[in-house]
Amino acid sequence: MTALTAPPTRIAPNTLRAAWRVFWYGGRMSYGMLFNWARPSIYIPTLIGGPTFQLFFFAALGSYATDRSPAYFAIGNAVQVSALAGVFGMTMAIANERWFGTLPALLATPANRVAVFAGRFMPFIVNGLLVSLYAFGLGVVFLGVRLAPGSIAVAALALLVTVFSCTAIGALQGAISLRLRDGLFGANLVTMAILLFCGVNIPLHELPGWMQVVGNILPFTHGVEAVRQAADGAGFRQVGWLIGVEALVGIAYAVLAFALFVLLERSARRHATLDVR
Amino acid sequence: MAASGAATPAIEAIDLVRTYQTHTGVLRRRPMTVEAVRGISFEVKPGELFGLLGPNGAGKTTTIKMLITLLLPTSGAARVMGFDVVHDTTAVRQRIGYVFGGDRGLYDRVSGIDNLRYFAELYGVEPSEQRRRIAALLELVGLTGRENEKVEGYSRGMRQRLHIARGLLHDPEVIFMDEPSIGLDPVGARELRQTVRSLVDAGKTVLLTTHYMFEADALCDRIAVINAGRIVALGSGADLKDAIAERTIVEIETFGVTDEAVERLRRDDDVSAVNMEERDQSQILLVQSERGAHITQRLLSLLGDTRVGKVVAREPTLEDAYVHLIATTGHDEARAARAASVQ
Ligand SMILES: Nc1ncnc2c1ncn2[C@@H]1O[C@H](COP(=O)(O)OP(=O)(O)O)[C@@H](O)[C@H]1O
Ligand SMILES: [Mg+2]
């Protein structure tokens, strides 16, 4: 046992430093560990090919069917493809624990659960931003998207907050499917709903009333509106409240997702429900 | 860091009970209660290697899951290093390692070393020491050189060794291993036993479960034989053997023995237990008796016109003790078994 004669120093689990390590370094690792699409053979068709197709498809269809410019659709879909990455990525980041059977090992650790959970958001937010930036690039080059130079920072902030809130609904979806299986079905439903209800291609005020209600409680709606207005030159003063509402919607979903996760952990101890073996 | 050694047991189970609510029937689902663990008590001393031995479904995993805070006991209590497994979960989790058998439970898409790095963070291993610690553990379990390969390409044995390394990352004081040798080849299983031994030599407390008698005997300081949710015997391997030391085992090879013939043997007053092992073409009857080898003639005549092959009379082994314990402690016979148990 020469190998193990020097036991390691350990950070007490209830300290801020331990939580930070789990959040920051642990969170980063969850991308490769849990994201089905992390490998190039899936990433490129799904998160580069798919968004490219989506952008051109809706720009062509939309400008043919309405009097809006291709740029209008390009902006909406460039933001929406980040949501796709965020929702699916985060659903996998939670639900795949079940697939790998790693939940018992994870739950047997003393790690701070908030830090574990929150850390998982990071790589998927970053990934969503990258996918979206790529799509914006396409829009600028091919579809006439123009951003007022003074508003780029505000548009970027709105985009970031939007990706966060979409990732949060992905987390909720992930937590649900820890119990109900088949998480990707739910993730599909959510991304389709965003496409339809949230002002990606059809402005919210042109939808029937009940659809507007749905759109307003889903993530994305306020964020994409903020990005659009910023692209037209609006500053933080005009769109700040939209960004704020989007952030609140995101936080609400994130809190709900975490609460469900904690609830599942508790009920698993009581009722042996998470296949914790 | 157990205060003054002997005072605090490393593990203490007090009348642990756990039931599961499930359903029976496909069409008309009726609720059903499974009594997986039905009142288990034992203590494990610091530095001891303690084995929970029992057949599939005996309640071993359920017991371990309660001790490592993943399942709440239905009643009873348990402490690990003095901390309550229901309420002091963080304190317990900091001090224990958990190794389970089988090939699930790893992040397959990343390398072995990334699996260890992630858990090193979850267990709060000081960042500046992670590299050295992980290297030492890879060395210990024999994965050095393979650590950068994705786990999805690992063999069953490699996965099992990775489970072990992961369970030891934070240098836990108490290590729980649930059937750690399941699926290992004989060489791997022997290496595993050496690793477990070396942990105990280094002062760790280990509780392991197994359904292999010889493994429990080769490794454990003390063995609790568990059947149908109860401990039916508790002691060292020698203690367990002593319980039937007076007996003789007559092994009779038969070809197509009938249930009636076996029943005739069982009913004989001088026969304590009969167990049957199915072979390809034949059956081996293991007859336990307190009468010595001269009972053999009578046994053969009781078998009537059954075709008989090789017959051997021998001393009992630990395996026989185990077989005897399990055979005589089916569900509601547990009480009788406890009377026969050794302490
Ligand atoms: N989650 C569960 N739900 C219902 N029954 C269970 C569950 N887990 C285990 N059991 C039952 O409890 C009993 C003990 O199981 P277990 O503790 O896994 O035994 P062992 O590990 O000794 O094989 C078995 O009858 C098993 O079928
Ligand atoms: Mg088991």
XYZ file of C-alpha atoms and ligand atoms in Angstrom:
648
model
C 0.000 0.000 0.000
C 2.844 2.383 -0.581
C 0.664 4.094 -3.115
C -1.838 5.250 -0.556
C 0.260 6.182 2.425
C -0.326 9.890 1.927
C -4.014 10.660 2.282
C -5.155 13.785 0.461
C -6.165 17.013 2.125
C -9.860 17.634 1.754
C -12.017 20.688 1.487
C -14.939 20.560 3.909
C -18.103 20.023 1.848
C -20.080 22.826 3.481
C -17.587 25.565 2.586
C -17.954 28.093 -0.181
C -14.706 26.944 -1.737
C -15.907 23.365 -2.056
C -19.152 24.546 -3.614
C -17.238 26.762 -6.031
C -15.030 23.879 -7.169
C -18.038 21.656 -7.748
C -19.839 24.448 -9.595
C -17.002 25.665 -11.770
C -14.725 22.690 -12.437
C -17.303 19.954 -11.957
C -19.808 21.854 -14.077
C -17.410 22.189 -16.970
C -16.844 18.457 -17.027
C -20.539 17.691 -17.376
C -20.427 18.690 -21.045
C -18.296 15.756 -22.153
C -19.749 13.390 -19.573
C -23.421 13.892 -20.270
C -24.020 15.615 -23.597
C -24.959 13.072 -26.287
C -24.117 15.531 -29.027
C -20.616 16.369 -27.839
C -18.915 14.323 -30.532
C -18.317 15.989 -33.919
C -20.194 13.312 -35.858
C -23.389 14.361 -34.094
C -22.549 17.939 -33.193
C -21.914 19.105 -36.753
C -25.135 17.841 -38.363
C -27.309 18.666 -35.348
C -25.982 21.976 -34.123
C -24.421 23.424 -37.271
C -26.287 21.715 -40.109
C -29.701 21.905 -38.427
C -29.533 25.605 -37.529
C -28.204 26.516 -40.988
C -31.128 24.778 -42.600
C -33.613 26.235 -40.126
C -32.383 29.782 -40.735
C -32.645 29.642 -44.505
C -35.893 27.690 -44.457
C -37.795 30.163 -42.291
C -36.206 33.199 -43.949
C -37.344 31.951 -47.364
C -40.767 30.757 -46.263
C -41.455 33.770 -44.048
C -40.470 36.444 -46.527
C -42.454 34.664 -49.229
C -45.599 34.444 -47.090
C -45.439 37.833 -45.371
C -44.153 41.295 -46.058
C -41.438 41.030 -43.426
C -37.782 40.946 -44.443
C -35.655 37.765 -44.347
C -33.626 39.474 -41.600
C -36.654 39.413 -39.292
C -36.798 35.632 -39.495
C -33.048 35.280 -39.406
C -32.855 37.068 -36.043
C -35.707 35.087 -34.521
C -34.273 31.765 -35.603
C -30.682 32.673 -34.737
C -31.838 33.176 -31.145
C -34.049 30.089 -31.256
C -31.250 27.722 -32.281
C -29.419 28.620 -29.071
C -32.519 27.524 -27.228
C -32.400 24.235 -29.059
C -28.861 23.673 -27.834
C -29.717 24.851 -24.327
C -32.914 22.861 -23.867
C -31.591 19.598 -25.267
C -28.158 19.950 -23.704
C -29.439 20.624 -20.237
C -32.119 17.947 -20.432
C -29.367 15.465 -21.208
C -27.088 16.883 -18.519
C -29.620 15.914 -15.862
C -31.526 13.001 -17.352
C -28.459 11.090 -18.545
C -27.424 10.444 -14.947
C -30.157 7.894 -15.067
C -28.997 6.463 -18.364
C -25.493 5.852 -17.017
C -26.690 4.688 -13.616
C -24.457 7.268 -11.980
C -27.102 8.777 -9.741
C -26.413 6.542 -6.722
C -22.696 7.330 -6.849
C -23.428 11.031 -7.232
C -25.972 11.124 -4.427
C -23.663 9.211 -2.112
C -21.176 12.100 -2.223
C -21.316 14.986 0.222
C -21.170 17.504 -2.638
C -23.335 20.605 -2.412
C -26.403 19.875 -4.543
C -26.984 23.482 -5.606
C -23.415 23.631 -6.897
C -23.739 20.327 -8.755
C -26.973 21.435 -10.355
C -26.014 25.018 -11.165
C -22.635 23.969 -12.557
C -24.346 21.896 -15.198
C -25.872 25.037 -16.747
C -22.571 26.614 -17.709
C -21.311 24.509 -20.601
C -24.745 24.431 -22.149
C -25.190 28.179 -21.959
C -21.782 28.678 -23.560
C -22.616 26.134 -26.222
C -25.959 27.789 -26.927
C -24.221 31.133 -27.342
C -21.750 29.675 -29.805
C -24.472 28.064 -31.902
C -26.385 31.308 -31.884
C -23.363 33.413 -32.831
C -22.747 31.125 -35.766
C -26.363 31.522 -36.868
C -26.151 35.299 -36.491
C -23.045 35.236 -38.634
C -25.008 33.445 -41.364
C -27.758 36.000 -41.024
C -25.362 38.914 -41.389
C -23.590 37.423 -44.401
C -26.551 36.013 -46.331
C -29.836 37.360 -45.017
C -29.277 41.037 -44.477
C -29.177 41.070 -40.690
C -27.772 44.367 -39.449
C -27.141 45.273 -35.829
C -26.903 48.897 -34.730
C -23.269 49.082 -33.529
C -24.179 50.850 -30.301
C -26.630 48.073 -29.373
C -24.464 45.020 -29.806
C -23.710 44.803 -26.107
C -27.398 45.025 -25.185
C -28.334 42.426 -27.814
C -25.624 40.114 -26.495
C -26.896 40.484 -22.935
C -30.440 39.733 -24.078
C -29.167 36.672 -25.924
C -27.261 35.440 -22.867
C -30.286 35.789 -20.617
C -32.469 34.043 -23.178
C -30.107 31.108 -23.444
C -30.026 30.892 -19.658
C -33.796 30.740 -19.342
C -34.095 28.143 -22.100
C -31.417 26.072 -20.382
C -33.436 26.368 -17.179
C -36.535 24.862 -18.781
C -34.205 22.131 -20.081
C -33.127 21.488 -16.502
C -36.754 21.155 -15.468
C -37.329 18.757 -18.322
C -34.242 16.808 -17.231
C -35.422 16.562 -13.637
C -38.850 15.390 -14.780
C -37.324 12.681 -16.908
C -35.170 11.394 -14.056
C -38.470 9.972 -12.946
C -40.503 9.566 -16.120
C -37.811 8.490 -18.587
C -37.772 9.571 -22.215
C -36.510 13.072 -21.617
C -35.830 13.907 -25.230
C -39.481 13.664 -26.125
C -40.172 16.464 -23.659
C -37.207 18.483 -24.925
C -38.600 18.190 -28.443
C -41.965 19.417 -27.250
C -40.398 22.415 -25.532
C -38.327 23.486 -28.538
C -41.338 23.125 -30.840
C -43.420 25.168 -28.422
C -40.768 27.896 -28.422
C -40.799 27.922 -32.204
C -44.555 28.326 -32.272
C -45.528 30.382 -29.216
C -42.620 32.678 -28.539
C -42.396 35.104 -31.418
C -39.659 33.438 -33.406
C -41.439 33.682 -36.747
C -44.863 35.072 -35.881
C -45.000 38.191 -33.678
C -46.717 37.484 -30.388
C -49.456 40.076 -30.918
C -50.595 38.312 -34.089
C -51.295 35.079 -32.178
C -54.669 34.191 -30.596
C -54.971 35.312 -26.981
C -54.430 31.933 -25.313
C -51.261 31.419 -27.314
C -49.986 34.787 -26.159
C -50.549 33.668 -22.559
C -48.542 30.497 -23.181
C -45.842 32.502 -24.932
C -45.534 34.849 -22.001
C -44.905 32.135 -19.434
C -42.442 30.242 -21.600
C -38.819 31.305 -21.656
C -37.520 32.998 -24.817
C -40.441 35.337 -25.646
C -39.192 38.454 -23.858
C -35.584 37.757 -24.684
C -36.070 37.488 -28.414
C -38.147 40.679 -28.400
C -35.273 42.432 -26.603
C -32.789 41.176 -29.198
C -34.996 42.393 -32.049
C -35.459 45.849 -30.567
C -31.758 46.121 -29.763
C -30.903 45.174 -33.341
C -33.096 48.073 -34.406
C -31.077 50.415 -32.218
C -32.917 50.318 -28.881
C -30.686 50.782 -25.840
C -30.778 49.216 -22.397
C -33.266 51.836 -21.249
C -35.853 50.628 -23.710
C -35.296 46.863 -23.499
C -33.928 46.481 -19.980
C -37.325 45.492 -18.623
C -37.703 42.793 -21.278
C -34.336 41.368 -20.327
C -35.356 41.566 -16.672
C -38.587 39.667 -17.272
C -36.746 37.027 -19.282
C -34.256 36.627 -16.429
C -37.075 36.252 -13.908
C -38.781 33.626 -16.058
C -35.444 31.777 -16.294
C -34.826 31.962 -12.555
C -38.331 30.686 -11.895
C -37.737 27.641 -14.097
C -34.296 27.046 -12.597
C -35.678 27.158 -9.051
C -38.521 24.862 -10.033
C -36.071 22.433 -11.644
C -33.808 22.353 -8.601
C -36.739 21.973 -6.230
C -37.934 18.997 -8.232
C -34.441 17.487 -8.191
C -34.226 17.806 -4.399
C -37.732 16.433 -4.056
C -36.803 13.438 -6.190
C -33.690 12.806 -4.127
C -35.787 12.834 -0.960
C -38.538 10.675 -2.323
C -35.954 8.262 -3.725
C -34.573 7.727 -0.214
C -38.053 7.096 1.068
C -39.634 5.123 -1.754
C -36.608 3.676 -3.602
C -37.801 5.325 -6.793
C -34.691 6.426 -8.677
C -33.295 2.981 -9.369
C -30.715 3.920 -6.804
C -29.037 0.602 -6.469
C -10.213 9.697 13.129
C -12.374 7.506 15.319
C -12.051 8.788 18.845
C -10.056 6.318 20.965
C -10.571 3.315 18.712
C -12.576 0.627 20.380
C -15.144 2.964 21.929
C -17.078 3.852 18.780
C -17.920 1.089 16.333
C -17.215 2.023 12.730
C -20.623 0.708 11.708
C -23.580 0.071 13.942
C -26.867 -1.345 12.701
C -29.676 -1.558 15.206
C -32.707 -3.596 14.254
C -32.775 -2.267 10.699
C -35.954 -2.919 8.760
C -36.732 -1.923 5.191
C -39.836 -2.725 3.205
C -40.604 -1.870 -0.422
C -44.035 -1.116 -1.814
C -44.494 -2.663 -5.227
C -47.216 -4.096 -7.366
C -48.012 -7.583 -8.441
C -49.895 -8.681 -11.504
C -49.866 -7.097 -14.942
C -53.545 -6.414 -15.554
C -55.029 -6.119 -12.114
C -52.211 -4.495 -10.210
C -52.423 -5.183 -6.549
C -50.133 -3.410 -4.085
C -47.582 -5.650 -2.457
C -45.127 -5.177 0.374
C -41.688 -6.748 0.122
C -39.913 -7.146 3.439
C -36.370 -6.908 2.138
C -34.637 -6.444 5.497
C -36.432 -7.713 8.574
C -34.551 -6.597 11.652
C -30.806 -6.643 11.238
C -28.345 -5.721 13.972
C -24.571 -5.863 13.941
C -21.501 -3.868 14.790
C -18.296 -3.536 12.840
C -15.157 -2.492 14.677
C -12.768 0.071 13.225
C -10.244 -1.689 11.014
C -12.373 -4.782 10.653
C -13.230 -6.518 7.396
C -16.829 -7.545 7.730
C -18.716 -9.659 5.216
C -22.429 -9.807 4.526
C -22.943 -13.156 2.875
C -26.185 -14.338 1.411
C -27.981 -15.551 -1.695
C -29.558 -13.209 -4.245
C -32.477 -11.343 -2.766
C -31.305 -11.842 0.805
C -31.293 -8.098 1.509
C -27.567 -7.298 1.240
C -27.867 -4.368 -1.158
C -30.810 -2.956 0.747
C -28.777 -3.053 3.949
C -25.820 -1.326 2.313
C -28.047 1.322 0.754
C -29.389 2.210 4.164
C -25.895 2.424 5.634
C -24.646 4.729 2.882
C -27.630 7.106 3.234
C -29.290 6.291 -0.088
C -32.312 4.617 1.483
C -34.192 5.442 4.661
C -34.781 2.550 7.041
C -38.448 1.733 7.544
C -37.532 1.312 11.203
C -34.431 0.816 13.262
C -31.307 2.931 13.179
C -27.740 2.873 11.964
C -24.603 4.880 12.565
C -21.369 5.107 10.645
C -18.378 6.439 12.586
C -20.927 7.533 15.162
C -23.028 9.542 12.702
C -26.659 8.776 12.119
C -27.359 7.641 8.560
C -30.766 9.281 8.480
C -29.950 12.722 9.828
C -26.188 13.305 9.609
C -25.993 12.487 5.939
C -23.198 14.884 5.009
C -21.006 13.698 7.871
C -21.574 10.078 6.878
C -21.017 10.700 3.173
C -17.717 12.467 3.843
C -16.386 9.442 5.671
C -17.514 6.596 3.462
C -16.580 5.184 0.118
C -19.071 3.256 -1.941
C -18.081 0.669 -4.501
C -20.722 -1.288 -6.300
C -20.411 -4.250 -8.569
C -21.512 -4.414 -12.167
C -20.667 -2.376 -15.202
C -23.028 0.550 -14.840
C -22.529 3.703 -12.814
C -19.681 5.313 -14.752
C -19.616 8.186 -17.227
C -18.919 6.046 -20.274
C -18.264 8.806 -22.767
C -15.248 10.260 -21.035
C -11.966 8.739 -19.942
C -11.327 6.886 -16.740
C -9.240 9.734 -15.412
C -12.038 12.243 -16.104
C -14.412 10.081 -14.112
C -11.971 10.218 -11.227
C -11.400 13.961 -11.609
C -15.088 14.667 -11.437
C -15.556 12.657 -8.283
C -12.417 14.163 -6.776
C -14.212 17.512 -7.037
C -17.448 16.115 -5.612
C -15.515 14.749 -2.645
C -13.528 17.946 -2.194
C -10.079 16.504 -2.754
C -7.656 19.455 -2.583
C -6.964 20.484 -6.212
C -3.190 20.589 -5.830
C -3.237 16.974 -4.613
C -5.713 15.515 -7.071
C -3.157 14.564 -9.678
C -0.986 12.666 -7.219
C -3.947 11.005 -5.552
C -5.498 9.878 -8.812
C -2.163 8.545 -10.076
C -1.712 6.563 -6.857
C -5.166 5.053 -7.152
C -4.732 4.169 -10.806
C -1.561 2.397 -9.775
C -3.326 0.626 -6.922
C -6.088 -0.773 -9.120
C -3.827 -1.452 -12.076
C -5.274 1.015 -14.559
C -2.130 3.054 -15.065
C -1.620 3.540 -18.800
C -5.297 3.041 -19.624
C -6.619 6.098 -17.815
C -6.955 8.270 -20.903
C -9.140 5.807 -22.768
C -12.881 6.294 -22.835
C -14.670 4.137 -20.303
C -17.054 2.799 -22.955
C -14.121 0.762 -24.250
C -13.244 -0.672 -20.833
C -13.695 -4.340 -20.066
C -15.864 -5.383 -17.196
C -12.867 -5.884 -14.949
C -11.467 -2.459 -15.786
C -14.782 -0.862 -14.974
C -14.867 -2.647 -11.669
C -11.379 -1.408 -10.870
C -12.395 2.111 -11.780
C -15.337 1.819 -9.381
C -12.894 0.899 -6.656
C -10.533 3.784 -7.409
C -13.469 6.159 -7.358
C -14.641 4.873 -4.007
C -11.224 5.533 -2.481
C -10.497 9.010 -3.894
C -11.184 10.876 -0.682
C -9.447 8.354 1.552
C -12.664 7.274 3.304
C -12.498 5.701 6.725
C -15.204 3.161 5.976
C -15.601 1.452 2.620
C -18.764 -0.295 1.483
C -18.461 -2.753 -1.365
C -21.546 -4.367 -2.834
C -20.577 -7.563 -4.647
C -17.320 -6.040 -5.873
C -16.153 -9.240 -7.528
C -19.277 -9.739 -9.620
C -18.313 -10.308 -13.232
C -14.578 -10.466 -12.582
C -12.532 -13.333 -13.914
C -10.680 -15.463 -11.341
C -7.451 -13.481 -11.717
C -9.288 -10.195 -11.370
C -11.169 -11.505 -8.363
C -7.916 -12.510 -6.694
C -6.401 -9.109 -7.337
C -9.505 -7.534 -5.916
C -9.148 -9.563 -2.757
C -5.556 -8.402 -2.427
C -6.640 -4.803 -2.836
C -9.337 -5.193 -0.210
C -6.848 -6.806 2.149
C -4.385 -3.989 1.638
C -7.075 -1.460 2.523
C -7.699 -3.196 5.791
C -3.958 -3.428 6.418
C -3.879 0.331 5.963
C -6.404 0.662 8.764
C -9.645 1.027 6.828
C -12.922 -0.537 7.834
C -14.506 -2.529 5.036
C -17.987 -3.963 4.754
C -18.442 -6.091 1.694
C -21.269 -8.205 0.411
C -20.862 -11.340 -1.595
C -22.735 -14.472 -2.417
C -19.513 -16.466 -2.634
C -18.776 -18.379 0.512
C -15.121 -18.858 -0.272
C -14.645 -15.170 -0.886
C -16.146 -14.279 2.464
C -14.037 -16.949 4.132
C -10.806 -15.922 2.435
C -11.220 -12.252 3.219
C -13.398 -11.461 6.157
C -12.601 -11.246 9.832
C -16.244 -11.855 10.572
C -19.145 -12.940 8.417
C -22.836 -12.286 8.850
C -24.840 -14.825 6.901
C -28.031 -13.149 5.796
C -31.065 -14.887 4.380
C -34.565 -13.621 3.675
C -33.800 -10.310 5.361
C -32.364 -11.671 8.594
C -28.964 -12.508 9.960
C -28.976 -16.250 10.471
C -25.402 -16.630 11.677
C -22.640 -14.295 12.702
C -19.051 -15.145 13.461
C -15.677 -15.922 11.977
C -15.372 -18.502 9.231
C -14.134 -20.965 11.853
C -17.128 -20.241 14.090
C -19.498 -20.982 11.271
C -17.709 -24.190 10.463
C -17.784 -25.265 14.107
C -21.551 -25.125 14.071
C -21.606 -28.203 11.890
C -18.161 -29.601 12.693
C -19.687 -32.713 14.190
C -21.318 -33.564 10.924
C -20.329 -35.741 8.068
C -21.122 -34.856 4.500
C -21.983 -37.697 2.177
C -21.833 -36.723 -1.466
C -23.857 -39.033 -3.659
C -23.862 -38.756 -7.416
C -27.196 -39.854 -8.879
C -28.694 -40.089 -12.322
C -32.317 -39.030 -12.478
C -33.101 -39.112 -8.777
C -36.812 -38.595 -8.014
C -38.237 -36.027 -5.631
C -39.714 -38.851 -3.585
C -36.308 -40.444 -3.087
C -34.822 -37.142 -1.911
C -37.780 -36.682 0.396
C -37.147 -40.153 1.901
C -33.600 -39.055 2.722
C -34.792 -35.802 4.244
C -37.283 -37.580 6.468
C -34.681 -39.918 7.914
C -34.005 -39.149 11.560
C -30.253 -39.243 11.221
C -30.168 -36.837 8.276
C -29.828 -33.131 9.148
C -29.985 -31.624 5.675
C -30.059 -32.638 2.044
C -28.998 -30.341 -0.729
C -28.988 -31.059 -4.415
C -26.756 -29.633 -7.116
C -27.777 -30.198 -10.722
C -25.027 -31.226 -13.121
C -25.329 -31.790 -16.858
C -26.255 -35.464 -16.704
C -26.418 -36.082 -13.000
C -27.308 -34.661 -9.621
C -25.051 -34.390 -6.601
C -26.852 -34.965 -3.321
C -25.107 -33.394 -0.333
C -26.382 -35.182 2.725
C -25.453 -33.834 6.141
C -25.579 -36.192 9.069
C -24.277 -36.420 12.612
C -23.815 -40.165 12.366
C -20.487 -40.454 10.618
C -19.615 -42.219 7.404
C -21.318 -45.482 8.290
C -24.680 -43.968 7.479
C -23.757 -44.257 3.799
C -25.187 -47.766 3.348
C -28.498 -46.731 4.787
C -28.660 -43.669 2.532
C -28.070 -45.799 -0.510
C -30.806 -48.220 0.445
C -33.199 -45.289 1.028
C -32.508 -44.197 -2.527
C -33.995 -47.498 -3.716
C -33.455 -48.224 -7.382
C -32.001 -44.763 -8.182
C -28.920 -45.066 -10.382
C -25.956 -44.031 -8.264
C -22.455 -42.988 -9.355
C -19.617 -41.829 -7.144
C -20.166 -41.735 -3.376
C -17.838 -39.823 -1.050
C -18.021 -39.206 2.695
C -16.025 -36.230 3.938
C -15.582 -33.546 6.577
C -17.793 -30.491 6.278
C -16.435 -27.315 4.685
C -17.532 -23.753 5.206
C -19.542 -24.085 2.024
C -21.551 -26.856 3.683
C -22.132 -24.668 6.699
C -23.422 -21.946 4.422
C -25.613 -24.293 2.428
C -27.006 -25.661 5.649
C -27.773 -22.192 6.996
C -29.482 -21.027 3.843
C -31.402 -24.268 3.371
C -32.799 -24.210 6.885
C -33.711 -20.534 6.975
C -36.287 -20.115 4.275
C -38.768 -17.402 5.030
C -40.599 -18.240 8.174
C -38.140 -20.746 9.473
C -35.843 -17.884 10.369
C -36.556 -18.334 14.045
C -35.352 -21.903 14.043
C -32.259 -20.769 12.224
C -31.426 -18.118 14.740
C -31.489 -20.731 17.455
C -28.876 -22.606 15.482
C -26.805 -19.542 14.778
C -23.404 -18.990 16.245
C -22.368 -15.772 17.884
N -36.584 -1.082 -5.417
C -37.157 -2.217 -5.050
N -38.497 -2.374 -5.103
C -39.078 -3.515 -4.723
N -38.425 -4.587 -4.250
C -37.094 -4.515 -4.159
C -36.383 -3.331 -4.554
N -35.054 -3.552 -4.355
C -34.957 -4.793 -3.860
N -36.163 -5.384 -3.749
C -36.446 -6.732 -3.210
O -35.931 -6.785 -1.910
C -35.317 -8.043 -1.648
C -33.851 -7.827 -1.256
O -33.148 -7.303 -2.359
P -31.615 -6.917 -2.283
O -31.392 -6.091 -1.073
O -31.247 -6.321 -3.575
O -30.936 -8.325 -2.096
P -29.434 -8.812 -2.391
O -28.582 -7.601 -2.588
O -29.060 -9.611 -1.196
O -29.498 -9.650 -3.618
C -35.489 -8.856 -2.912
O -36.622 -9.652 -2.745
C -35.718 -7.816 -3.975
O -36.513 -8.318 -5.003
Mg -27.407 -7.094 -4.211
